[in-house]
Amino acid sequence: MAAPWFLYIPLIFALYIFTQHFFHKLRNLPPAPFLNLPFIGHLYLIKKPLYRSLAKISGRYGPVVLLQFGSRRVLVVSSPSAAEECLTKNDVVFANRPHLLAGKHLGNNYTSLAWTSYGDHWRNLRKISSIEILSTNRLQMLHRIRVDEVKSTIRALNRASEQRRVVDMKTVFFELTMNAVMRMIAGKRYYGENVDDVEEARLFREIVRDTFRLGTSNMGDFLPVIRWLGVGGVEKALVELQRKREAFMQELVEGCKRRFKSYGGDGGEVVAEGQTKTMIEMLLALQAKEPDYHTDALIRSLMLVLLIAGTDTSAGTMEWALSLLLNHPHVLKKAQLEIDNHIGHDRLIDESDIAELPYLRCILNETLRLYPAGPLLVPHESSEQCTVGGYRVPAGTMLLVNVWAIHNDPKNWEDAREFKPERFEGLEGNRDGFKLMPFGSGRRGCPGEALAVRMVGFGLGSMIQFFLGLSMPKAEPLMAYCRVRPVAAKLLSQI
Ligand code: HEM
């Protein structure tokens, strides 16, 4: 009598796994864990946080690993040389982004700067952002906004200090960067005291919260069945969120257009006396010259990308830096001494001082080494077949560069888990090839690096200049008592 059919299922599964493994080797694909299960692939190996799980897998199978995340092939690289190979020799091949749900709905069907594929449209967006918005010249024009916001933060912390109130520093830094970036984008302030419009601010905060909640990768990206069945309603929520984001940003664009007209401007370079031209206004100037390309939709899309890419990353880095300083008082003291020696006690630190404060830059680099805000960069995808580490990588493979693993690997760094800013002293450009790349590298590397270094360096430098013996009653989230340094009391009159 024949055995019932279902008894063959384990056999079929085993055959599938062995055949997969055999062909994997035959095709010279990068190493992979043996058990590649039907439907889910290697997802069963993944726990949060993803970069730690991947570092563990790489520790076992090597710095170039090919995994299967459900329906997607994923190449994980975790050594400086493998990262270099991907982002130099194969930089163009890996310059695409995978089509993930967030890119479809929040990236306007994969057309926004962060989500669009490599090509003319991406090149144009990159050019606009690098030249028209994030160039040294433009950042200088927006300098006053950042100074204003840092001063306002110092004032708030000083009040908390006088009242001996403990402060949630995570919120302080998040609100600082959000206010600074939104004022640069549209001249609006939505957090803390003196918000422009309470209801508008409430709506904005809701949009920001939902974007950070829904905008990260979700299981539907890897298991299409979840997407088809609409499990969790994620896609519906993303569509609704994008509708709100677009409507909100369009209102801001309209507001900037009205402001423009009130100057009697024609969308040109004219700005009223004492006013700072916002990023939207910079783009409206382009719209006046070339309306067909620089549409409202393009302006909305660019601004939404900068808002999300530039805030949480910078705020998180400031929070980690302060947390590390509180746990390493000798580093804080050395940084204070550097600032006092360079600036004295009669004036406030300024962004332009950062270049002259090498130890502060070392602290920044060391923080970004230990806690990179993008531990796996943003996923890339290969447009054609290429080789990495001598292995064949097929077209359409998603690339994750495990920067966290590279930054924390004892093979690359002495005392890798120790906070030692001194390790960067004397290093030209404070970088060490592909051993340190918190902003990525190559064509898709972060275009906001200069702004980030200014915002984070200036924000952190100001904290160091003003406050002493910040103590940390609770590490998670970072809560601190801020005590004004005696030498900084005089400076308070300047803010
Ligand atoms: C400490 C702060 C920041 C860190 C650590 C950081 C890091 C990164 C990383 C790792 C990437 C991905 C690179 C890749 O895929 O290879 C990226 C992309 C990007 N970043 Fe940043 N970033 C920061 C701040 C900013 C700021 C302030 C802005 C602008 C306001 C910005 C705008 C962008 C944009 C638009 C992209 C996408 C570029 C593209 O796809 O072509 N970032 N950033």
XYZ file of C-alpha atoms and ligand atoms in Angstrom, residues 87 97 113-115 122 126 134 181 279 305-307 309-311 313-314 317 368 372-374 377-380 437-441 443-449 451-452 455-456, ligand 1:
86
model
C 31.076 51.286 -3.432
C 17.564 51.332 -4.453
C 15.836 61.516 -4.050
C 16.383 58.739 -1.510
C 14.346 56.085 -3.349
C 18.390 61.002 -9.572
C 21.268 65.248 -6.372
C 23.132 71.972 0.801
C 15.506 71.789 9.721
C 15.021 76.138 1.139
C 13.262 63.571 2.054
C 15.566 66.129 3.684
C 13.269 66.454 6.661
C 16.853 61.952 6.366
C 18.354 64.885 8.263
C 16.666 65.051 11.645
C 20.048 60.876 12.313
C 21.534 64.135 13.620
C 24.117 61.228 17.042
C 29.590 57.823 14.670
C 26.351 54.996 13.245
C 22.870 56.457 12.661
C 22.546 54.298 9.531
C 23.435 52.444 5.223
C 20.261 52.704 3.133
C 19.732 49.510 1.091
C 21.253 49.535 -2.393
C 31.901 55.448 6.756
C 28.933 56.640 8.793
C 27.715 58.678 5.806
C 28.193 55.898 3.254
C 30.444 56.442 0.273
C 27.440 58.111 -5.562
C 24.703 57.418 -3.037
C 26.674 58.642 -0.043
C 24.905 61.155 2.211
C 24.563 64.595 0.580
C 23.797 66.145 3.989
C 27.135 65.329 5.620
C 25.066 70.102 7.307
C 25.108 67.197 9.758
C 24.455 70.890 13.273
C 25.795 68.100 15.451
C 24.544 62.438 11.607
C 23.734 62.684 10.602
C 23.587 61.850 9.365
C 24.029 60.581 9.096
C 24.818 59.646 10.004
C 23.609 60.254 7.753
C 23.884 59.055 7.111
C 23.405 58.722 5.853
C 23.597 57.443 5.246
C 24.372 56.280 5.853
C 22.997 57.467 4.033
C 22.907 56.318 3.020
C 24.134 56.243 2.167
C 24.061 55.069 1.212
O 22.974 54.578 0.918
O 25.116 54.619 0.768
C 22.386 58.765 3.878
C 21.660 59.149 2.786
C 21.048 60.364 2.673
N 21.146 61.414 3.569
Fe 22.124 61.431 5.336
N 22.936 61.314 7.225
C 22.894 62.314 8.173
C 22.334 63.567 8.028
C 21.725 64.023 6.890
C 21.262 65.378 6.703
C 21.412 66.520 7.709
C 20.653 65.412 5.471
C 20.014 66.569 4.777
C 19.260 67.458 5.353
C 20.765 64.079 4.883
C 20.260 63.711 3.663
C 20.407 62.463 3.091
C 19.801 62.074 1.803
C 18.910 62.944 0.931
C 20.209 60.757 1.551
C 19.854 59.900 0.343
C 20.859 60.112 -0.779
C 20.575 59.286 -2.030
O 19.887 58.280 -1.974
O 21.112 59.650 -3.094
N 21.422 63.270 5.771
N 22.667 59.517 4.995
